[in-house]
Short mmCIF file of C-alpha atoms and ligand atoms in Angstrom, two decimals:
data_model
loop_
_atom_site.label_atom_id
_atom_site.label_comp_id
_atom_site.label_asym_id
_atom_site.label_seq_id
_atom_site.Cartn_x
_atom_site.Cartn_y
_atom_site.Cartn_z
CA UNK A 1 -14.98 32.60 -2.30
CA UNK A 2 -11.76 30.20 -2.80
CA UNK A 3 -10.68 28.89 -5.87
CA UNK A 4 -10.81 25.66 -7.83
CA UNK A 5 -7.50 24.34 -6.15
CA UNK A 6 -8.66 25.70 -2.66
CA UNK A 7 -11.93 23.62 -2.64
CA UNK A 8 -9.87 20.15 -4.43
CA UNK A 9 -7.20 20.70 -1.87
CA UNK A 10 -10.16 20.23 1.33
CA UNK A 11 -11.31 17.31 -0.97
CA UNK A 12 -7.77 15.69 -1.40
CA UNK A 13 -7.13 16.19 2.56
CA UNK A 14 -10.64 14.52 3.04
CA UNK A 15 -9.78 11.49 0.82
CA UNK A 16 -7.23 10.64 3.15
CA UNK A 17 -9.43 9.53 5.95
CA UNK A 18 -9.74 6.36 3.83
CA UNK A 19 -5.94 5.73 3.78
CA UNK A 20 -5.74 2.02 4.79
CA UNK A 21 -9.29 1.46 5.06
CA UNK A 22 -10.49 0.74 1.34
CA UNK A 23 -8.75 -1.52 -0.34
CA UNK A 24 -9.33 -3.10 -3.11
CA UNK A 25 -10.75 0.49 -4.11
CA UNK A 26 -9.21 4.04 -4.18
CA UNK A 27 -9.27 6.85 -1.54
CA UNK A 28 -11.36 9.64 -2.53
CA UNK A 29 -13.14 13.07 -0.87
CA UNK A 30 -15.90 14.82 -2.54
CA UNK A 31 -16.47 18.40 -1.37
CA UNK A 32 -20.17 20.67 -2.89
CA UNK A 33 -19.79 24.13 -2.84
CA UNK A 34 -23.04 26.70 -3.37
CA UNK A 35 -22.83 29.69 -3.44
CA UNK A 36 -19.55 30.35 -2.34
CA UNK A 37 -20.55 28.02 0.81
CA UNK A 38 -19.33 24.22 1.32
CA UNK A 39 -22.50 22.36 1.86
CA UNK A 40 -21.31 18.92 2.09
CA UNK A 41 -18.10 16.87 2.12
CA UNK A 42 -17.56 13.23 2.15
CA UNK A 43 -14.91 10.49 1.99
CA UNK A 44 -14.64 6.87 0.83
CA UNK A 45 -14.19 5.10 4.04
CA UNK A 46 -14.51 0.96 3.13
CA UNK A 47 -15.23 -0.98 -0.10
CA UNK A 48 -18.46 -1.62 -0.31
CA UNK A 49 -19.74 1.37 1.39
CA UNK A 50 -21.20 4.73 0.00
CA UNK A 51 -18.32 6.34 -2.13
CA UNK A 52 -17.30 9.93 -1.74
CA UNK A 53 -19.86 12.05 -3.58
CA UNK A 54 -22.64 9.70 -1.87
CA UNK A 55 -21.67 11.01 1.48
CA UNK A 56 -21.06 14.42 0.24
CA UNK A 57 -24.84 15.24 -1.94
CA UNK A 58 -26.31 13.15 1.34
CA UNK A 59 -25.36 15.86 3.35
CA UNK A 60 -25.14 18.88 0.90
CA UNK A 61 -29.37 18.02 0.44
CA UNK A 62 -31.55 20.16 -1.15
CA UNK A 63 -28.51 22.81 -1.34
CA UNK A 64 -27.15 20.30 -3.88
CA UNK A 65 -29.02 21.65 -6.59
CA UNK A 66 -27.06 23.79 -9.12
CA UNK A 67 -23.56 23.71 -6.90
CA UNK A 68 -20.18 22.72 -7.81
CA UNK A 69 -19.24 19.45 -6.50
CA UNK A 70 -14.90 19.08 -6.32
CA UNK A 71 -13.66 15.28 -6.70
CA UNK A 72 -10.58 13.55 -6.11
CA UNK A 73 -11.48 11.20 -8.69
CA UNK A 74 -13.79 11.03 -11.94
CA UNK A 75 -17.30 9.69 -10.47
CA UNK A 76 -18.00 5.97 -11.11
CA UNK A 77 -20.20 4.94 -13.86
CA UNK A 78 -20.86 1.43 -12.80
CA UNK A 79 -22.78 -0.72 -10.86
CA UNK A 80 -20.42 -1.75 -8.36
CA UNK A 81 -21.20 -3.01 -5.11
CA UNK A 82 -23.10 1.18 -5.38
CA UNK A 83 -25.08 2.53 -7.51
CA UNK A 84 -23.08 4.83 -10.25
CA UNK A 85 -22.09 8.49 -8.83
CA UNK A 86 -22.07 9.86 -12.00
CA UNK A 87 -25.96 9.58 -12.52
CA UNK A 88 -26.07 10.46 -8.54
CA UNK A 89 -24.71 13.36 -9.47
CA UNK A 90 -27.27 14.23 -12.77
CA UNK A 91 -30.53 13.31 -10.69
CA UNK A 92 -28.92 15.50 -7.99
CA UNK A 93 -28.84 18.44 -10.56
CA UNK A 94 -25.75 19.73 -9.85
CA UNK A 95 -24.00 22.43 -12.09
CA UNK A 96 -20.72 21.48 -12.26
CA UNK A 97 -18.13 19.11 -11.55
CA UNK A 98 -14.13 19.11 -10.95
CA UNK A 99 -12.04 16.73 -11.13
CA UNK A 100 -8.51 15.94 -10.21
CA UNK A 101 -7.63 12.95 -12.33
CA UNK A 102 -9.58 9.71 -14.13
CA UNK A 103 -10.22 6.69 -12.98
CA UNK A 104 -8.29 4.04 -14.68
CA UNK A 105 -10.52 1.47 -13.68
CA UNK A 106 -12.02 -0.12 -17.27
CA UNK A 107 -15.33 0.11 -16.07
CA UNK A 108 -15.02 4.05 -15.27
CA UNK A 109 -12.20 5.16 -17.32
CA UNK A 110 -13.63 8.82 -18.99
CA UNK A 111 -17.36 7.16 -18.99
CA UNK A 112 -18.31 8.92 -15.71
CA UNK A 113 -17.25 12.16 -16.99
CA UNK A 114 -18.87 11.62 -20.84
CA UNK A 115 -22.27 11.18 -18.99
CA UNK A 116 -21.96 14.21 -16.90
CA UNK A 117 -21.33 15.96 -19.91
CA UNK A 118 -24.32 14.52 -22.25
CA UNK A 119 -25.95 15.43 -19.67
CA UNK A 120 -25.20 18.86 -19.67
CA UNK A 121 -23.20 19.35 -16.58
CA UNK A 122 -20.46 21.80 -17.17
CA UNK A 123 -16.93 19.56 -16.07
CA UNK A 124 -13.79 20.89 -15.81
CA UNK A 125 -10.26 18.24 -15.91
CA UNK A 126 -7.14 18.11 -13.67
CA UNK A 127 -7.50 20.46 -10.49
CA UNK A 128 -4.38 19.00 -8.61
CA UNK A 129 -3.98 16.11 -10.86
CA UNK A 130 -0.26 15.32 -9.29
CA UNK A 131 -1.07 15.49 -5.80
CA UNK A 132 -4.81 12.69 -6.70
CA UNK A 133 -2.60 10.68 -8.36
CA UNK A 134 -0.22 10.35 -5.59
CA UNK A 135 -2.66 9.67 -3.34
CA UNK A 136 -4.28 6.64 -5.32
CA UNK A 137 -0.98 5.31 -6.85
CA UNK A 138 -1.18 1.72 -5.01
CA UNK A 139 -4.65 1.70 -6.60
CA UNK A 140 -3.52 2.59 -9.83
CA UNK A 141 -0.63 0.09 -9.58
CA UNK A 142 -3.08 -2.65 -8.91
CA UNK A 143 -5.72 -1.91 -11.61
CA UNK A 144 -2.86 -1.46 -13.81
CA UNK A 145 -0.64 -4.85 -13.38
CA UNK A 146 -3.27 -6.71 -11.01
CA UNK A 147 -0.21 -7.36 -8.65
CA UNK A 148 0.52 -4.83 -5.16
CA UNK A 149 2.13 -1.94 -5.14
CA UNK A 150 5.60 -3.48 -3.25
CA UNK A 151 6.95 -1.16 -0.85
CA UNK A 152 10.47 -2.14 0.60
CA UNK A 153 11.58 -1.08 3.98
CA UNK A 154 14.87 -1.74 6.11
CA UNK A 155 16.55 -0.03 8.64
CA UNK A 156 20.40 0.16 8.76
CA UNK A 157 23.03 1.51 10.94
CA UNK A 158 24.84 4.64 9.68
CA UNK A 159 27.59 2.25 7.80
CA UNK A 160 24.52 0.72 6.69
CA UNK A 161 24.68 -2.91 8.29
CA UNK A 162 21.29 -4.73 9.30
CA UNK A 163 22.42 -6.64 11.95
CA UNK A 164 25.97 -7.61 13.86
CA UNK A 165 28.28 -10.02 12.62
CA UNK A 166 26.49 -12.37 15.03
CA UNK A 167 22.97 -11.56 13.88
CA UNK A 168 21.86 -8.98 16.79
CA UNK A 169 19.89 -6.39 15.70
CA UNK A 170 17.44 -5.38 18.67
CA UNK A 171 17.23 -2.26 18.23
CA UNK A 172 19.30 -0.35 15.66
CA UNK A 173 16.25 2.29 15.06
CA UNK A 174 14.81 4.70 17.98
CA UNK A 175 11.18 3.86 18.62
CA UNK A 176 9.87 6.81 17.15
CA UNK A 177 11.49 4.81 13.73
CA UNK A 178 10.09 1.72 14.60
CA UNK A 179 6.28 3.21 15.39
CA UNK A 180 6.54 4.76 11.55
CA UNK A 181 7.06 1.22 10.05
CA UNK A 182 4.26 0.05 11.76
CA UNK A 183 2.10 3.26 10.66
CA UNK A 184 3.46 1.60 7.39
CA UNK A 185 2.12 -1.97 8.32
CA UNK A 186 -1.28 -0.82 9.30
CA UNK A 187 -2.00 0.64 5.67
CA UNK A 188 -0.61 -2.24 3.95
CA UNK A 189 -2.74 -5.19 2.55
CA UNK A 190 0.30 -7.59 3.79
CA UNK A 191 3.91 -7.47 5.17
CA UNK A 192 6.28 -10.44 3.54
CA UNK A 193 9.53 -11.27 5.32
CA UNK A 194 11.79 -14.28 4.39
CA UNK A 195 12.57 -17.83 6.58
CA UNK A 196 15.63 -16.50 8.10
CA UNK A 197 14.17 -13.28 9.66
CA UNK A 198 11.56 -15.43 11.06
CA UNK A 199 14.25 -17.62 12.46
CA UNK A 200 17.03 -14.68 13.48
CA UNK A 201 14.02 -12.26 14.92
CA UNK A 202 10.76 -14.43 15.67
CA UNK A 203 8.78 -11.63 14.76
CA UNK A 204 5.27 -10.81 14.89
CA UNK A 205 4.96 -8.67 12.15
CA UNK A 206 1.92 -6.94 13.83
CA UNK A 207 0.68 -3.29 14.21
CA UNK A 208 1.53 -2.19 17.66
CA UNK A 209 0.09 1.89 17.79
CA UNK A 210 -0.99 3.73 20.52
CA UNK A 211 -3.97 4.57 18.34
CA UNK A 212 -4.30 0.57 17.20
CA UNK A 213 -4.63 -0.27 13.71
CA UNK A 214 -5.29 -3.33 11.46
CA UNK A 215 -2.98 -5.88 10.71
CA UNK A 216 -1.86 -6.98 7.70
CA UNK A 217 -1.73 -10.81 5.89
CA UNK A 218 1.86 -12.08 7.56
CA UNK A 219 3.21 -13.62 4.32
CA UNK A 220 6.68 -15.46 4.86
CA UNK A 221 9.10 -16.71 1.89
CA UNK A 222 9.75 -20.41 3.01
CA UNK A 223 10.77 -22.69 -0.04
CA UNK A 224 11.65 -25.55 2.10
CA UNK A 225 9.06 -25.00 4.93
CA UNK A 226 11.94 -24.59 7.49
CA UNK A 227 9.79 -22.23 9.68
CA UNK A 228 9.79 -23.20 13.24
CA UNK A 229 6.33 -24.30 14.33
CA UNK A 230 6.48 -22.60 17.41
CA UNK A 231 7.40 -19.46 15.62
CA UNK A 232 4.75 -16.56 16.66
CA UNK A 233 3.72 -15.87 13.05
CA UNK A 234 2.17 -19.45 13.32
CA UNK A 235 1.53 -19.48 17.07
CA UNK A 236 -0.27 -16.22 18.20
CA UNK A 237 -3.56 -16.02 15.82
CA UNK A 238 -3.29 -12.33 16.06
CA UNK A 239 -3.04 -12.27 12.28
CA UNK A 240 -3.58 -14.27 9.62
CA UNK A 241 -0.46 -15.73 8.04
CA UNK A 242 0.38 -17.31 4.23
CA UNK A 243 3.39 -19.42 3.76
CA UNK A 244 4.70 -19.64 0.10
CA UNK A 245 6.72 -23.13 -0.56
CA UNK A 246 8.47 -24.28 -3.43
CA UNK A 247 6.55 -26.96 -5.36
CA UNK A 248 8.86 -30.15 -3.69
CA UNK A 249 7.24 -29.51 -0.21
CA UNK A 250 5.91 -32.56 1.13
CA UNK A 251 1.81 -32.38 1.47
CA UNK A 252 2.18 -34.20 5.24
CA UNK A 253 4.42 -31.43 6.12
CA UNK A 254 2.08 -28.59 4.88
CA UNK A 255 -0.50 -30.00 6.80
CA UNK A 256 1.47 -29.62 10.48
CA UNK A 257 1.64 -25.90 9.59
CA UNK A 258 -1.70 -25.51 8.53
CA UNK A 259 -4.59 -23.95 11.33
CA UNK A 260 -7.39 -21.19 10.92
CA UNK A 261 -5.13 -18.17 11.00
CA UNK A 262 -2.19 -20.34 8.93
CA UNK A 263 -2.32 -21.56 5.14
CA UNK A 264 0.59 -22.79 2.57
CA UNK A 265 0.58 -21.13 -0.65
CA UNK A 266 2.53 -23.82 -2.70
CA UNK A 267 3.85 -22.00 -6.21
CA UNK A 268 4.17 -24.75 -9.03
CA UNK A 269 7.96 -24.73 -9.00
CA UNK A 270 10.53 -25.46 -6.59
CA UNK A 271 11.82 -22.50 -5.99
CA UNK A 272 9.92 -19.35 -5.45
CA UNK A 273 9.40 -16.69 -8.11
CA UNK A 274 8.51 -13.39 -7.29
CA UNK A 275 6.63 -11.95 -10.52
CA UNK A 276 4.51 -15.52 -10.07
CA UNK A 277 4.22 -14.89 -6.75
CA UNK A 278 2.95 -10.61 -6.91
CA UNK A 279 0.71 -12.59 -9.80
CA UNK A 280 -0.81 -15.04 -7.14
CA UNK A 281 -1.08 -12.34 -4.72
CA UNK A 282 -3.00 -9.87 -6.83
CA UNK A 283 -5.21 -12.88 -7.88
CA UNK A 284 -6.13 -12.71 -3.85
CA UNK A 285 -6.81 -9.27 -3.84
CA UNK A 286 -3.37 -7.88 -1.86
CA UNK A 287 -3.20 -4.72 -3.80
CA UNK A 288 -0.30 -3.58 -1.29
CA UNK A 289 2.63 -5.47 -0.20
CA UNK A 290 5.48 -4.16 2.38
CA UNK A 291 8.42 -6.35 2.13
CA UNK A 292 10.37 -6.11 5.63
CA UNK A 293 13.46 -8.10 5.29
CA UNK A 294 16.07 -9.92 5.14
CA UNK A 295 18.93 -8.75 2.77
CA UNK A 296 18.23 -12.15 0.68
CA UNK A 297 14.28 -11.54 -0.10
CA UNK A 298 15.40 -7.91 -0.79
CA UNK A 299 17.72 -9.05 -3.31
CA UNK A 300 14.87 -10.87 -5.05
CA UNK A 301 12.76 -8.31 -5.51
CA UNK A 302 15.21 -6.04 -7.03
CA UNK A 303 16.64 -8.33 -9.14
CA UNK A 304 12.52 -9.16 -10.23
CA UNK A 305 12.25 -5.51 -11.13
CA UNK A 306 8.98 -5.69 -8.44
CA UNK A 307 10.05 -2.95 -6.34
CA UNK A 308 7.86 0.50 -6.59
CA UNK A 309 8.75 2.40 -3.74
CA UNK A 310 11.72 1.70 -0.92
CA UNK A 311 11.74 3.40 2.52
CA UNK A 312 15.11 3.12 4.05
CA UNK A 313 15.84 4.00 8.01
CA UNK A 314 19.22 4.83 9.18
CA UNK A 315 20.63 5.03 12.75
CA UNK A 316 23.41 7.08 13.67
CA UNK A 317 25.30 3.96 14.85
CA UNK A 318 28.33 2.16 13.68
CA UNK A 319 28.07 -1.99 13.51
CA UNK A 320 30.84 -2.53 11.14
CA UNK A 321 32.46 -6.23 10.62
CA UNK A 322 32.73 -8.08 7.25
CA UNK A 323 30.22 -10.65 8.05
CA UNK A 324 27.54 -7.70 9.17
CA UNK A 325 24.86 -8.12 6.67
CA UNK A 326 23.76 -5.25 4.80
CA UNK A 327 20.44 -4.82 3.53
CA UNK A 328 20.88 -5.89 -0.05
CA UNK A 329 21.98 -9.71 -0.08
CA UNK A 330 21.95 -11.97 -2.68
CA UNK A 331 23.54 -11.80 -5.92
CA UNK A 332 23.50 -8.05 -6.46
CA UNK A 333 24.35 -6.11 -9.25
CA UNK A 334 28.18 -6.98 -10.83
CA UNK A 335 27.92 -3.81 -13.08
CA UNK A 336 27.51 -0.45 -12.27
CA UNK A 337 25.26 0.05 -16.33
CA UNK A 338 22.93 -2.20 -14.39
CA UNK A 339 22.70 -0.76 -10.86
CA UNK A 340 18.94 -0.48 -9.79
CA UNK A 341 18.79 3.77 -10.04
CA UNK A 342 15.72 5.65 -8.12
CA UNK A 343 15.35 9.23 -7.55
CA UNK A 344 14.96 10.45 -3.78
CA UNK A 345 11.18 11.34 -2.88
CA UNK A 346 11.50 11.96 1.03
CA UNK A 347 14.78 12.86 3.16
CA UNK A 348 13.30 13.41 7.18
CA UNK A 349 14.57 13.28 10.48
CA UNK A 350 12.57 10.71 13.20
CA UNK A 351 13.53 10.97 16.44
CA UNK A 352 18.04 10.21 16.06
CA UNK A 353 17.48 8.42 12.89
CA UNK A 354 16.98 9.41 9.44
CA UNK A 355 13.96 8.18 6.98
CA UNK A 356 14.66 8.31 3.45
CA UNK A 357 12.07 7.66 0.54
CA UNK A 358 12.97 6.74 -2.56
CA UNK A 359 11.04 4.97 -6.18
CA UNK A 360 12.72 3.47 -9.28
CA UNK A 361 13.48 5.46 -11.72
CA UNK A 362 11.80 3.90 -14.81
CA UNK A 363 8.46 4.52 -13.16
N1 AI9 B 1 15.96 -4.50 14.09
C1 AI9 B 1 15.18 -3.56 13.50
C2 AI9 B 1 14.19 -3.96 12.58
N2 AI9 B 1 14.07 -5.30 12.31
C3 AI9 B 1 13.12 -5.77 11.51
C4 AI9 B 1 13.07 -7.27 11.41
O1 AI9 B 1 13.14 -7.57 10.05
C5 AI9 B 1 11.73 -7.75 11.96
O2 AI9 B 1 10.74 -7.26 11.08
C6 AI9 B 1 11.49 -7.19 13.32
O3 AI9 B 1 12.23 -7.89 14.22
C7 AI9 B 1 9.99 -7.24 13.52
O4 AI9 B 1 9.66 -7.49 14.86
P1 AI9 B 1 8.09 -7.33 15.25
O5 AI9 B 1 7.31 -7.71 14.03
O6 AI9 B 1 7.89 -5.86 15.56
O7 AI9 B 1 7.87 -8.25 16.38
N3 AI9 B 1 13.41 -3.03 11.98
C8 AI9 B 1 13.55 -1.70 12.28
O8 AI9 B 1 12.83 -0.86 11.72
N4 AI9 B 1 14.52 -1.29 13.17
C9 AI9 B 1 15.33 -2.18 13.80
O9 AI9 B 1 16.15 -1.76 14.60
N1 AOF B 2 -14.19 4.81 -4.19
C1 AOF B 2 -14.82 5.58 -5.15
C2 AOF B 2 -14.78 5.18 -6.51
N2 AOF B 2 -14.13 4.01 -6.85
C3 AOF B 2 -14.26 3.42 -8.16
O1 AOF B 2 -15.33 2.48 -8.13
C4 AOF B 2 -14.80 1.14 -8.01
C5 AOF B 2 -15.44 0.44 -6.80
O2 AOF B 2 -16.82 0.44 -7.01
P1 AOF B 2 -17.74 -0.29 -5.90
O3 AOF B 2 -17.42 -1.75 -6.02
O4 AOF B 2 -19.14 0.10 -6.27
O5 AOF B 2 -17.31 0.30 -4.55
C6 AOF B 2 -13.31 1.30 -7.77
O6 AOF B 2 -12.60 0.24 -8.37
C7 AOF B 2 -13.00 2.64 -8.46
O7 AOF B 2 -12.84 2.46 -9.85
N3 AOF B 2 -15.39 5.95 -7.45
C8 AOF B 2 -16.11 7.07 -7.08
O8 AOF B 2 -16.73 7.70 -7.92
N4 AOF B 2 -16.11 7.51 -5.78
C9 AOF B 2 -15.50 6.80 -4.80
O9 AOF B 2 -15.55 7.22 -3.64
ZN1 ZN B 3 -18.81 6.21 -7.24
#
């Protein structure tokens, strides 16, 4: 017989077979235990599909009846694009349910759980409540604020320069760095990079694993539409890519840009605002954003407050030179009181370089 956490720990590593998968909706694993026996198991694996505890009674079957069924996350109570868990769960006659943490979704939020419990279903609160809500915090983020959960990657050298003086940067991080970040890319809703990455690096800001992998909306920061048109975020179709412009972009111009995989997102002002912009993007259902570069873009997304997690690569090489950039650009902080402070999450070796993980502080 293992205990509460035991049987919510299998259920939390089960929820992560979703990772990447469900967006707009959260990753969750549903375990039933009779008996002392799992019966059934199940994971969210794509919106729209059966949730967790559907897969997991579907299996469990008759041996449903009277078990324990362990949750990542309070069963819905809503007619979704499924029919509710929670009353799943009731007709199923189980005896009782755990639960790591609520679902902050308005249309769930502590309903699922009052109807198992006027129903007479014995539920017990917050088995592993820290490690569920780590595990859905770019869902949270998004039902929260209705913008993505930014994430903001770079990779430095050890004196922490992006590039050379004269813009080389190919390759400061090992591949084994460079696979991670696209682990990264494959989860994310979209990847954003500004103008002058797209013109220093032509990149194709596309997942390249061994085991494949989805890729993301290619969204690049353009205010004055200066992306070459031969550039291979417009060129190769491989993914679909957004162009923001300031509001003084010419409509003839947008329209040599635009093609099936290619559309211009024009904000209403002329230059580009990043809490409008997160708005817009939520409005589109990117609940997660990965923000890849340059130093100038970074800059703007500190200075917007918009960043909630930054993963940092450095290479134990030396670039040096004034004019390197460095990953922060832009106008910067002039005061240490103001300083953007985080606390460190993640400190690991890949391959020669080092990964480091860090989130803002006020969060
Ligand atoms: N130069 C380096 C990076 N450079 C990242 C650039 O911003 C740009 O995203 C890349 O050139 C992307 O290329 P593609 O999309 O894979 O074709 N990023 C890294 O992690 N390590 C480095 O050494
Ligand atoms: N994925 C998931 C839940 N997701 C909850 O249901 C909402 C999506 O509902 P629908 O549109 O029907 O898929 C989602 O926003 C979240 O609040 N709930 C659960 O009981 N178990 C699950 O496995
Ligand atoms: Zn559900």
């Amino acid at each position: 017989m293992r205990s509460d956490e035991q049987y919510m720990r299998m259920a939390l590593e089960i929820a992560k077979a979703g990772i990447g998968q469900t967006s707009p909706n959260p990753v969750v694993g549903a375990v039933v235990v009779k008996d002392g026996e799992v019966v059934g198991l199940g994971a969210h694996l794509k919106a729209g599909e059966p949730h967790a505890e559907v897969h997991a009674i579907r299996m469990a079957g008759e041996k449903a009846k009277g078990a324990t069924v362990y949750v990542t996350l309070e069963p819905c109570s809503h007619y979704g694009k499924t029919p509710p868990c929670a009353d799943l769960l009731i007709e199923t006659g189980v005896r009782r349910v755990v639960i790591a943490t609520t679902d902050p979704n308005p249309l769930v939020a502590g309903k699922g759980i009052a109807k198992l419990q006027k129903a007479g279903i014995e539920v017990q609160l917050g088995v592993m409540k820290e490690e569920a809500d780590e595990l859905n915090r770019v869902f949270f983020h998004y039902i929260a604020t209705k913008t993505p959960f930014v994430t903001l990657k770079y990779a430095s050298s050890l004196d922490g320069k992006i590039a050379t003086s004269t813009g080389e940067s190919k390759w400061i991080t090992s591949e084994a760095a460079r696979e991670d970040v696209h682990r990264y890319r494959a989860v994310h809703d979209a990847i954003l990079v500004g103008v002058n990455t797209v013109i220093a690096d032509n990149p194709s800001l596309t997942v390249r694993l061994p085991e494949g992998g989805k890729n993301p909306i290619r969204i690049v920061l353009d205010t004055h539409l200066r992306t070459p048109l031969d550039a291979n975020v417009i060129r190769d179709g491989t993914a679909e890519t957004w162009i923001v412009v300031g509001s003084e972009v010419s409509g003839e111009k947008k329209k040599r840009y635009e093609n099936e995989k290619v559309q211009i997102i024009s904000l209403g002002t002329p230059y580009i605002d990043i809490k409008e912009l997160l708005r817009v993007l939520g409005e589109k259902r990117v609940t997660s954003l990965f923000v890849e570069g340059g130093s100038h873009v970074h800059d703007s997304f500190i200075q917007a407050g918009a960043v909630n997690e930054i993963v940092a690569y450095f290479a134990p090489k030396i670039i040096g030179g004034k004019q390197a950039p460095t990953p922060i650009g832009g106008v910067g902080f002039a005061n240490m009181a103001d300083v953007m402070e985080l606390q460190i999450r993640q400190v690991e070796r890949i391959g020669p370089d080092i990964k480091i993980v860090a989130i803002p502080n006020n969060k």
